[in-house]
PDB file of C-alpha atoms and ligand atoms in Angstrom:
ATOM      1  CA  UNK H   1       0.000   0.000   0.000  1.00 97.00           C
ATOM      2  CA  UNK H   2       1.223   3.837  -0.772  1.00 98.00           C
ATOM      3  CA  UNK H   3       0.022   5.785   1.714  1.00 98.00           C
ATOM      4  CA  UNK H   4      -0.367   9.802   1.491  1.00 98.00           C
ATOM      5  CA  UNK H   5      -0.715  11.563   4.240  1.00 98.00           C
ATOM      6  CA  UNK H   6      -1.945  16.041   3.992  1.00 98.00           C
ATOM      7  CA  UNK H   7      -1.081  17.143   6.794  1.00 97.00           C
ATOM      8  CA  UNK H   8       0.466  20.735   8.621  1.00 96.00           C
ATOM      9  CA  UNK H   9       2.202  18.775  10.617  1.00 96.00           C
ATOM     10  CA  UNK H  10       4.341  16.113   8.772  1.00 98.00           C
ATOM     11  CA  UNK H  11       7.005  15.514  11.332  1.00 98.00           C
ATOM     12  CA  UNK H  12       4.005  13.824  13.776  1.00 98.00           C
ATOM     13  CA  UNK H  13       4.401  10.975  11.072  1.00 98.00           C
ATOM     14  CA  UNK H  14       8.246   9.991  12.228  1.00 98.00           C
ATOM     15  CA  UNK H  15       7.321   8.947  15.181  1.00 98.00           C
ATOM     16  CA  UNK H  16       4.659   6.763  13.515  1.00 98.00           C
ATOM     17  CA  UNK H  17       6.764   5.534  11.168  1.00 98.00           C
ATOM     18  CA  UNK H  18       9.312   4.543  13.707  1.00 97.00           C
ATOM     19  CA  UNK H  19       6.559   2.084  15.243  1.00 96.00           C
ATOM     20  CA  UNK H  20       7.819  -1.627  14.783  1.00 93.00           C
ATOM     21  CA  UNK H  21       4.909  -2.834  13.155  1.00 93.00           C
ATOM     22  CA  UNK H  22       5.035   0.419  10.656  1.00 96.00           C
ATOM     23  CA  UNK H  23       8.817  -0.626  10.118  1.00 96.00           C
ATOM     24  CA  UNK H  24       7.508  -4.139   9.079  1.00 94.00           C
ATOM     25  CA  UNK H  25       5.099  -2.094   6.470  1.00 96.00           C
ATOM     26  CA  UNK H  26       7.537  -0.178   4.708  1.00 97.00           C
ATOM     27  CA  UNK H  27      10.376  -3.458   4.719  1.00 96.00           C
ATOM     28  CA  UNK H  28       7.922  -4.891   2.706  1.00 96.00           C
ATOM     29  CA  UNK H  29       7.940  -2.249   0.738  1.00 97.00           C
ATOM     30  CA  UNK H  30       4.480  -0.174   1.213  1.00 97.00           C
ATOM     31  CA  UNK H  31       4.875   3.470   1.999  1.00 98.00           C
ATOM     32  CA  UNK H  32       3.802   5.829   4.534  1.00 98.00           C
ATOM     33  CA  UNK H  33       4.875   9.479   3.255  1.00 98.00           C
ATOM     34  CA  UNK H  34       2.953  12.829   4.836  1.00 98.00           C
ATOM     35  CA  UNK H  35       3.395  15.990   3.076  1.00 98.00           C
ATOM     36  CA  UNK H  36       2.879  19.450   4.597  1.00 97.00           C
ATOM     37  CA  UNK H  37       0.209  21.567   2.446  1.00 94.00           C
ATOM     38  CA  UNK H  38       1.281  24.431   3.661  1.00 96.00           C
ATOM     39  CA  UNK H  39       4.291  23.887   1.234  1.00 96.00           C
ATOM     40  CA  UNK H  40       2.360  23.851  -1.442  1.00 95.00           C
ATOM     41  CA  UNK H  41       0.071  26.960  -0.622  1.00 97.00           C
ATOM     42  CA  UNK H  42      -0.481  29.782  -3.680  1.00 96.00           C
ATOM     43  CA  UNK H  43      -1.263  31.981  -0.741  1.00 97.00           C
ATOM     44  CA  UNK H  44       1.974  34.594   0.817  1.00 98.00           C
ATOM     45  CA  UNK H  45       3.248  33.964   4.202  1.00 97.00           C
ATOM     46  CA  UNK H  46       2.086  30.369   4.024  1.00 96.00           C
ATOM     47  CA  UNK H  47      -1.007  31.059   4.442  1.00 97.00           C
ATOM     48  CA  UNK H  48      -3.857  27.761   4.536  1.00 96.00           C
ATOM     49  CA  UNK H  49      -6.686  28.936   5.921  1.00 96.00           C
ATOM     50  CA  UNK H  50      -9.497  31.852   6.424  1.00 96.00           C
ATOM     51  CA  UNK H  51     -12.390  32.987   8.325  1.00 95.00           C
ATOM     52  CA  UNK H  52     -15.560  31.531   7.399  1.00 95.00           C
ATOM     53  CA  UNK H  53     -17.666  33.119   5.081  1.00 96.00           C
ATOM     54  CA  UNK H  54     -21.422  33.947   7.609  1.00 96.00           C
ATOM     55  CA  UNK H  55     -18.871  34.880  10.509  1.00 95.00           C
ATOM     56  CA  UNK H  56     -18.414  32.089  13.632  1.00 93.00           C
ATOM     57  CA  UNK H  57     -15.644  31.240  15.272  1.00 91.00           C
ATOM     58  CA  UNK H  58     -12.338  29.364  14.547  1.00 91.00           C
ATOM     59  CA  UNK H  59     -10.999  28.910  10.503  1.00 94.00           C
ATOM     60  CA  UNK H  60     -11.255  26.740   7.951  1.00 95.00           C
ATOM     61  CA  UNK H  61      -8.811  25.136   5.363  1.00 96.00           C
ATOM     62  CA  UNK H  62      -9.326  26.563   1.789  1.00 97.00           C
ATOM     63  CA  UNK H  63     -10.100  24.572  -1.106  1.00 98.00           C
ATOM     64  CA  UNK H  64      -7.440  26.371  -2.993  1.00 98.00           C
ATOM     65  CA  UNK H  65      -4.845  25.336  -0.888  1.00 97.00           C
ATOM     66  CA  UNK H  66      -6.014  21.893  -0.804  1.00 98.00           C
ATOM     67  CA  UNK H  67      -6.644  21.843  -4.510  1.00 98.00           C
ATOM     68  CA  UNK H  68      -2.540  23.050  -4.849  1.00 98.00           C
ATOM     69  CA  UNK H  69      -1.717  20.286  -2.427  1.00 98.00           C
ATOM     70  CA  UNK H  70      -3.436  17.316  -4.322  1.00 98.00           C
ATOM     71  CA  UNK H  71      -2.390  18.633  -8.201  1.00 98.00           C
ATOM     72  CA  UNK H  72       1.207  19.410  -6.927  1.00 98.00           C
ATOM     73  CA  UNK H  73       1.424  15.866  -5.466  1.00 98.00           C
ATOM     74  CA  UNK H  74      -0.504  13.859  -8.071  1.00 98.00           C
ATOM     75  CA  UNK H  75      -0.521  16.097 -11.461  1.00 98.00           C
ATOM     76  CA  UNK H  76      -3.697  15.681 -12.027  1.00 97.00           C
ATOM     77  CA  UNK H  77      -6.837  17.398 -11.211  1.00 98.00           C
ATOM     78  CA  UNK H  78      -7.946  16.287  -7.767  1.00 97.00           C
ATOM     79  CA  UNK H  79     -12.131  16.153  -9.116  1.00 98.00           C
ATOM     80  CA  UNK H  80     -10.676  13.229 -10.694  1.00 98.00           C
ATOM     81  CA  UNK H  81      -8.299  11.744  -8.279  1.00 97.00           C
ATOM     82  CA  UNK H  82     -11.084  10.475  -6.184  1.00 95.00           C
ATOM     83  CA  UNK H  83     -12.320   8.272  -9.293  1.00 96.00           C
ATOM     84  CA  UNK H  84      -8.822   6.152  -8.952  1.00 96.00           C
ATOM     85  CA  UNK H  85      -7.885   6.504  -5.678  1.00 97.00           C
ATOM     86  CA  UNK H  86      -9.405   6.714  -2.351  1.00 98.00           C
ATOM     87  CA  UNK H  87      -8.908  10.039  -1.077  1.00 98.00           C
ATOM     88  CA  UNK H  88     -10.232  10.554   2.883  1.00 98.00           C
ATOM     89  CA  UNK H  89     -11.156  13.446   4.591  1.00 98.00           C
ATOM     90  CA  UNK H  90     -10.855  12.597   8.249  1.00 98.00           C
ATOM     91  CA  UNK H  91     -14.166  14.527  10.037  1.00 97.00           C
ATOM     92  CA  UNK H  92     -15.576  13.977  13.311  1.00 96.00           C
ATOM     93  CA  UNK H  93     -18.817  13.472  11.510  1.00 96.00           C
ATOM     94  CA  UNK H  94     -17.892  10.834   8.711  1.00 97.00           C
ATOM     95  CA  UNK H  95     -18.437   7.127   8.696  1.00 98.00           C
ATOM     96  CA  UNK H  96     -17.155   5.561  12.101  1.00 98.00           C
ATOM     97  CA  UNK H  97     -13.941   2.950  11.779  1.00 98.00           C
ATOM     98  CA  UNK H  98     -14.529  -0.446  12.520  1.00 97.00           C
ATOM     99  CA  UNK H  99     -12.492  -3.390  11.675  1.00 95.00           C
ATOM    100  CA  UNK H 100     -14.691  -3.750   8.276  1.00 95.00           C
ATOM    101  CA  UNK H 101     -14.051  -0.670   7.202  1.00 98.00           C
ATOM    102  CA  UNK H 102      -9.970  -1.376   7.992  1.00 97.00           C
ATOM    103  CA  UNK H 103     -10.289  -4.505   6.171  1.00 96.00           C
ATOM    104  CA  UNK H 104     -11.879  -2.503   3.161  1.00 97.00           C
ATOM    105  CA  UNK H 105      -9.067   0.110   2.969  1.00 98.00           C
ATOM    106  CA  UNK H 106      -6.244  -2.666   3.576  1.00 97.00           C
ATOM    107  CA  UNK H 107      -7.283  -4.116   0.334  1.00 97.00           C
ATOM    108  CA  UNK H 108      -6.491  -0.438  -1.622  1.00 98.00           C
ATOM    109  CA  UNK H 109      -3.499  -0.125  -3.306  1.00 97.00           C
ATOM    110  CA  UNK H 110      -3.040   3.614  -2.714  1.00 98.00           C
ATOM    111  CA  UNK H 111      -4.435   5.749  -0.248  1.00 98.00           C
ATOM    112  CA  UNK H 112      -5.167   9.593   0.599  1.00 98.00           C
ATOM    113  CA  UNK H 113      -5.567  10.777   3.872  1.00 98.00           C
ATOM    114  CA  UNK H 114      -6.654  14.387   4.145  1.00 98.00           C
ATOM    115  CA  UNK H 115      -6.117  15.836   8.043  1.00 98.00           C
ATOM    116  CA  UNK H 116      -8.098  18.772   8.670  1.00 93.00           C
ATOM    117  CA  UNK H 117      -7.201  21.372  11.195  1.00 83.00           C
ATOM    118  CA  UNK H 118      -8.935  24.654  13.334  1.00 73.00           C
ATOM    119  CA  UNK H 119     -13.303  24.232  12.612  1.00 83.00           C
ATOM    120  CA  UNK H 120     -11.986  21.655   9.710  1.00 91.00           C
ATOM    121  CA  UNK H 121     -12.295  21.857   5.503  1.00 97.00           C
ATOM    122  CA  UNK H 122     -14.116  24.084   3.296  1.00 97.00           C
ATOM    123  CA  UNK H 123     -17.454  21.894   2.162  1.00 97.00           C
ATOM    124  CA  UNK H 124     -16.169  22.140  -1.439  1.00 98.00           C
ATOM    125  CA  UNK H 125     -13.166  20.096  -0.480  1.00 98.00           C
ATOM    126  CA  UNK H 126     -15.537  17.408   0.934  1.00 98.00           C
ATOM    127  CA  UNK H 127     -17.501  17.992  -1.854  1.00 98.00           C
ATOM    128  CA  UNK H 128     -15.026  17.502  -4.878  1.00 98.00           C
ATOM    129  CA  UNK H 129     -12.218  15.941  -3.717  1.00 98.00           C
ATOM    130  CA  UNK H 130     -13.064  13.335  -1.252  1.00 98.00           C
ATOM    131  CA  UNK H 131     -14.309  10.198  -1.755  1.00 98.00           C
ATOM    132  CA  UNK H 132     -14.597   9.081   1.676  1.00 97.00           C
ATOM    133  CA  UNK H 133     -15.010  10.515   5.196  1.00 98.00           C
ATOM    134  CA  UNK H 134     -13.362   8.751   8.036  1.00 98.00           C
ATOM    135  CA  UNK H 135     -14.129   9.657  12.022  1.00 98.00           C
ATOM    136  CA  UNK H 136     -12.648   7.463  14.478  1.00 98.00           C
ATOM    137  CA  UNK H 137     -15.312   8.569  16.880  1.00 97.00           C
ATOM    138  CA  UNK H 138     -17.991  11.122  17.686  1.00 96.00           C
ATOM    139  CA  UNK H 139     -15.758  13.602  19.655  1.00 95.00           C
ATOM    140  CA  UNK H 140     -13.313  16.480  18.006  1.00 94.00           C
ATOM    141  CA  UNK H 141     -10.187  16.328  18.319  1.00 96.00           C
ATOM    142  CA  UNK H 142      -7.803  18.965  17.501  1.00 94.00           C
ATOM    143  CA  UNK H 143      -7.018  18.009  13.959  1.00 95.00           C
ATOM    144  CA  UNK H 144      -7.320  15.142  12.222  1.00 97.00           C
ATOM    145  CA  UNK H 145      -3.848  13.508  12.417  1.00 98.00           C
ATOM    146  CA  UNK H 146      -4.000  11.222  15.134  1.00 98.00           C
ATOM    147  CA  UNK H 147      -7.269   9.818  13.639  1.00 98.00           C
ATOM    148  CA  UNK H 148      -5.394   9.485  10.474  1.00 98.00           C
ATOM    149  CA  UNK H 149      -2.508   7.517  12.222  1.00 98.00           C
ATOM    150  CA  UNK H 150      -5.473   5.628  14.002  1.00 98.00           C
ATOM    151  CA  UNK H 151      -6.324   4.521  10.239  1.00 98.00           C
ATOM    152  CA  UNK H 152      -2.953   3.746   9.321  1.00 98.00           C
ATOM    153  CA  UNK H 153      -2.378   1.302  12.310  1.00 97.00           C
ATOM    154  CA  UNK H 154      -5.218  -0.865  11.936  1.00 97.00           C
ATOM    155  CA  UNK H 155      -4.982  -1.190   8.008  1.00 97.00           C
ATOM    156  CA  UNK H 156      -0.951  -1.753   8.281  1.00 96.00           C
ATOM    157  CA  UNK H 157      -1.063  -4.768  10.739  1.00 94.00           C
ATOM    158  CA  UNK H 158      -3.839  -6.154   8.205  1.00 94.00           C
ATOM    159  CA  UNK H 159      -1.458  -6.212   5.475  1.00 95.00           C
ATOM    160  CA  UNK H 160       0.700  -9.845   5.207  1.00 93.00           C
ATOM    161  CA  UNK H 161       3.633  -9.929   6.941  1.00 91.00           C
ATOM    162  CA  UNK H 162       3.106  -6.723   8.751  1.00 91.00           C
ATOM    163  CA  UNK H 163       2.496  -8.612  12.185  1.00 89.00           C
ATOM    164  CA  UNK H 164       4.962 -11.058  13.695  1.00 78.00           C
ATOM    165  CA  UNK H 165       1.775 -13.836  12.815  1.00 79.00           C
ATOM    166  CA  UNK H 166      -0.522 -13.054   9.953  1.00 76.00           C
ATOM    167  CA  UNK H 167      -3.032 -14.912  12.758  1.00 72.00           C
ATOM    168  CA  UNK H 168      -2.960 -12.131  14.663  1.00 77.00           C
ATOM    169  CA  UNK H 169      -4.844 -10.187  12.371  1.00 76.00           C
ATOM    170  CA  UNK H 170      -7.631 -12.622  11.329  1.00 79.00           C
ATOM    171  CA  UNK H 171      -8.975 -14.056  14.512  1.00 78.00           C
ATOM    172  CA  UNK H 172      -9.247 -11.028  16.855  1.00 83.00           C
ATOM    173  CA  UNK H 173     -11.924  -8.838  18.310  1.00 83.00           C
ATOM    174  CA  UNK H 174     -14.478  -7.987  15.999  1.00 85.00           C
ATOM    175  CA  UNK H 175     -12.983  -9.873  12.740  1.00 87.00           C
ATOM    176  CA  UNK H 176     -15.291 -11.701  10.319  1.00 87.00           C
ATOM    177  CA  UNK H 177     -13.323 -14.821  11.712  1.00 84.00           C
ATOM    178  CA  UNK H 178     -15.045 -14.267  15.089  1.00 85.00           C
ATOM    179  CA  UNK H 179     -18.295 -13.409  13.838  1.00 87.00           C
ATOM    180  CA  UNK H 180     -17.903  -9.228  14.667  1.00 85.00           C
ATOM    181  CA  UNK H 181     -17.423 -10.537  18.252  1.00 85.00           C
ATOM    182  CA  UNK H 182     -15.618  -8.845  20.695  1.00 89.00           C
ATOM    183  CA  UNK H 183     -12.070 -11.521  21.384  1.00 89.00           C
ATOM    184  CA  UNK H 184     -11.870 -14.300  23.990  1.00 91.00           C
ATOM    185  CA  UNK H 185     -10.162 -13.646  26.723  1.00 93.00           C
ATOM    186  CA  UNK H 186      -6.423 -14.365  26.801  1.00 93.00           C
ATOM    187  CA  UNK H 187      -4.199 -16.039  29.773  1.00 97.00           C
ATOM    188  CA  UNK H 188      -0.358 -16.694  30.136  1.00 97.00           C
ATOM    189  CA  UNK H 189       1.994 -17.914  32.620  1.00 97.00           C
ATOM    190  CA  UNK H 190       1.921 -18.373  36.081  1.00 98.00           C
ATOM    191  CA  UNK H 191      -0.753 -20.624  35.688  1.00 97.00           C
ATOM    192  CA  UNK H 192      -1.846 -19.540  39.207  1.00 97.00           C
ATOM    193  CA  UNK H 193      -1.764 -16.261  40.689  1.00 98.00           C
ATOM    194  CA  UNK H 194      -2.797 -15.476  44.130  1.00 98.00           C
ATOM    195  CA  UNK H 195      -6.274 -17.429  44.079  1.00 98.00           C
ATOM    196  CA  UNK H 196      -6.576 -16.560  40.425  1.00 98.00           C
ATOM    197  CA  UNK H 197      -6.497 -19.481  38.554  1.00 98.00           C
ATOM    198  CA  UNK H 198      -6.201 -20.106  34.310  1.00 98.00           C
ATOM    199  CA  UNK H 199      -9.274 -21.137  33.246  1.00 97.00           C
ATOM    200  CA  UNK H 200      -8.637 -25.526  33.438  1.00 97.00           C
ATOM    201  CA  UNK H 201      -9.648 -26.106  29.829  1.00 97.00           C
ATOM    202  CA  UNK H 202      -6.680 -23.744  28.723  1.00 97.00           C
ATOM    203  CA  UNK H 203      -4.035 -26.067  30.186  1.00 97.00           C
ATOM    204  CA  UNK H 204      -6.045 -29.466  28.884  1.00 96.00           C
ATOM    205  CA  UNK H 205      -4.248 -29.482  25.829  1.00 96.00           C
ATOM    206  CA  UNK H 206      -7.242 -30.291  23.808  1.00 96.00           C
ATOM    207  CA  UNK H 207      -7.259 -28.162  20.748  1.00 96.00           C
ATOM    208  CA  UNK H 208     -11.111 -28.797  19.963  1.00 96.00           C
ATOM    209  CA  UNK H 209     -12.391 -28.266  23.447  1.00 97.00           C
ATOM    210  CA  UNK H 210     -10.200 -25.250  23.921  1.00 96.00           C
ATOM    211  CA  UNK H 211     -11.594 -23.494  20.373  1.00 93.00           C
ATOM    212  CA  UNK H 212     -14.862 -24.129  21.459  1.00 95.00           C
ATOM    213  CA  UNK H 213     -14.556 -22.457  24.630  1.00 96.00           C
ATOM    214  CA  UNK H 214     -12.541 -19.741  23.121  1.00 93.00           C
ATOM    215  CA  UNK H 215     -16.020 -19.516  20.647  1.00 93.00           C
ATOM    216  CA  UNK H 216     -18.316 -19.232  23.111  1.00 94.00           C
ATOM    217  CA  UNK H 217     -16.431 -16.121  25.153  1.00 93.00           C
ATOM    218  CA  UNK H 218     -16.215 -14.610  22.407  1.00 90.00           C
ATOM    219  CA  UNK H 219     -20.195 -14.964  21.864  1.00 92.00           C
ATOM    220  CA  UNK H 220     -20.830 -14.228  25.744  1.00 92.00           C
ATOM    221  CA  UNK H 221     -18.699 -11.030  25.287  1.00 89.00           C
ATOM    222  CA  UNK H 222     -20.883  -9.981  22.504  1.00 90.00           C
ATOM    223  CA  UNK H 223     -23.638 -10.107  24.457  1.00 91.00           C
ATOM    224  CA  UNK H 224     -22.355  -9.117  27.599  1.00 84.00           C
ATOM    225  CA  UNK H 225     -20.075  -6.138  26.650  1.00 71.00           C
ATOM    226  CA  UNK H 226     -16.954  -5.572  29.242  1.00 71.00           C
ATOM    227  CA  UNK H 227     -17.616  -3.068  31.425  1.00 74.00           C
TER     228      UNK H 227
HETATM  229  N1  ADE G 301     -10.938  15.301  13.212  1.00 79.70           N
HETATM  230  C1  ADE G 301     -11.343  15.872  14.358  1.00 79.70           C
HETATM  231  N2  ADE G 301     -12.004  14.997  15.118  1.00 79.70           N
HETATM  232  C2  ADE G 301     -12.010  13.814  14.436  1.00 79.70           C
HETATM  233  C3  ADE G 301     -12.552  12.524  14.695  1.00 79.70           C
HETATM  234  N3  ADE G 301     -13.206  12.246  15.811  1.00 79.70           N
HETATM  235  N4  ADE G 301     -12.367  11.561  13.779  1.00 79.70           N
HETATM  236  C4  ADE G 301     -11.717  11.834  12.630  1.00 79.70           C
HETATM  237  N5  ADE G 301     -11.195  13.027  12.336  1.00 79.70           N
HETATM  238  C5  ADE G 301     -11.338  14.017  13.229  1.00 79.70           C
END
């Protein structure tokens, strides 16, 4: 996967891309690359963004800008980027991340990822350029790059080869494997802890009777959520 990241603050990325399983990503040769738009602003003094139009408070990133960004990246027009290439603007509003929607965007071969700062984008960004909008949540945070790195780390460790056992990835919480259900729970050594003991059937050594009980945790949790 090629990964773009927009972004005013590119340098956030390096410690991203410094994370071991992100090292694994780009040894196997995908990409994680974040460019600054400001860089690429038509406006003087590096100017991005403006007060919006019908007063309020805060500012909001100009299509402009944006629109400089995208062509100065990709060449092209950025109306039709979107029709090759999944370009997302990450909003507080937009469709909430959940492992299907991970799983979707691990199986794209490139991928845009717009962060948004101050009250967020000008509509006509959303509008025209976007194909997709991403919130990892309904809460507002600052700007949109630690949502966008959110994004990153759940479709990287998808990707073969990216975790230490491709396992990992397939049969965990909410993964088709376990039916959308939340993960069985997990023990490891000492078997015995104070009076806490490892469930019995974990230490049987009977594969069949241990997957079953693993199965049906997994269904209780879905029904029971943790607290
Ligand atoms: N930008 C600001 N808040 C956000 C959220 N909750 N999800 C995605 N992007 C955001």
């Amino acid at each position: 996967m090629k990964a773009d990241v927009f972004t005013l603050f590119p340098q956030w990325f390096e410690w991203f891309r410094s994370q071991r399983h992100v090292q694994n990503a780009l040894a196997l040769g995908h990409t994680v690359d974040a460019f600054d738009f400001r860089s690429a602003t038509p406006l003087k003094w590096g100017q991005v963004d403006d007060t919006p139009f019908g007063g309020g408070a805060g500012m909001v990133l100009r299509v402009d800008v944006m629109e400089a960004a995208l062509r100065e990246r990709y060449g092209e027009d950025p109306v039709s980027l979107r029709s090759h290439r999944r370009v997302v603007a990450l909003t507080p509003a937009g469709r909430l991340l959940d492992d299907a929607l991970a799983t979707e965007l691990a199986g794209e071969e490139e991928l845009t990822l717009l962060c948004g700062r101050y009250e967020g984008f000008d509509e006509r960004i959303l509008e025209h350029f976007v194909s997709d909008q991403i919130s990892i949540g309904r809460y507002v945070l600052a700007g949109g790059e630690l949502a966008a790195m959110v994004v990153l780390d759940t479709v990287l460790r998808k990707l073969p080869g990216v975790l230490g056992d491709d396992l990992s990835a397939v049969e965990e919480s909410f993964s088709q494997a376990l039916e959308g259900a939340p993960e069985y729970p997990h023990y490891t050594r000492p078997a015995q802890w104070r009076d806490w003991a490892v469930p019995d059937v974990l230490l049987s050594g009977h594969h069949a009777r241990v997957e079953e009980w693993r199965r049906a945790q997994s269904r209780l949790r879905a029904q029971r959520p943790l607290p």
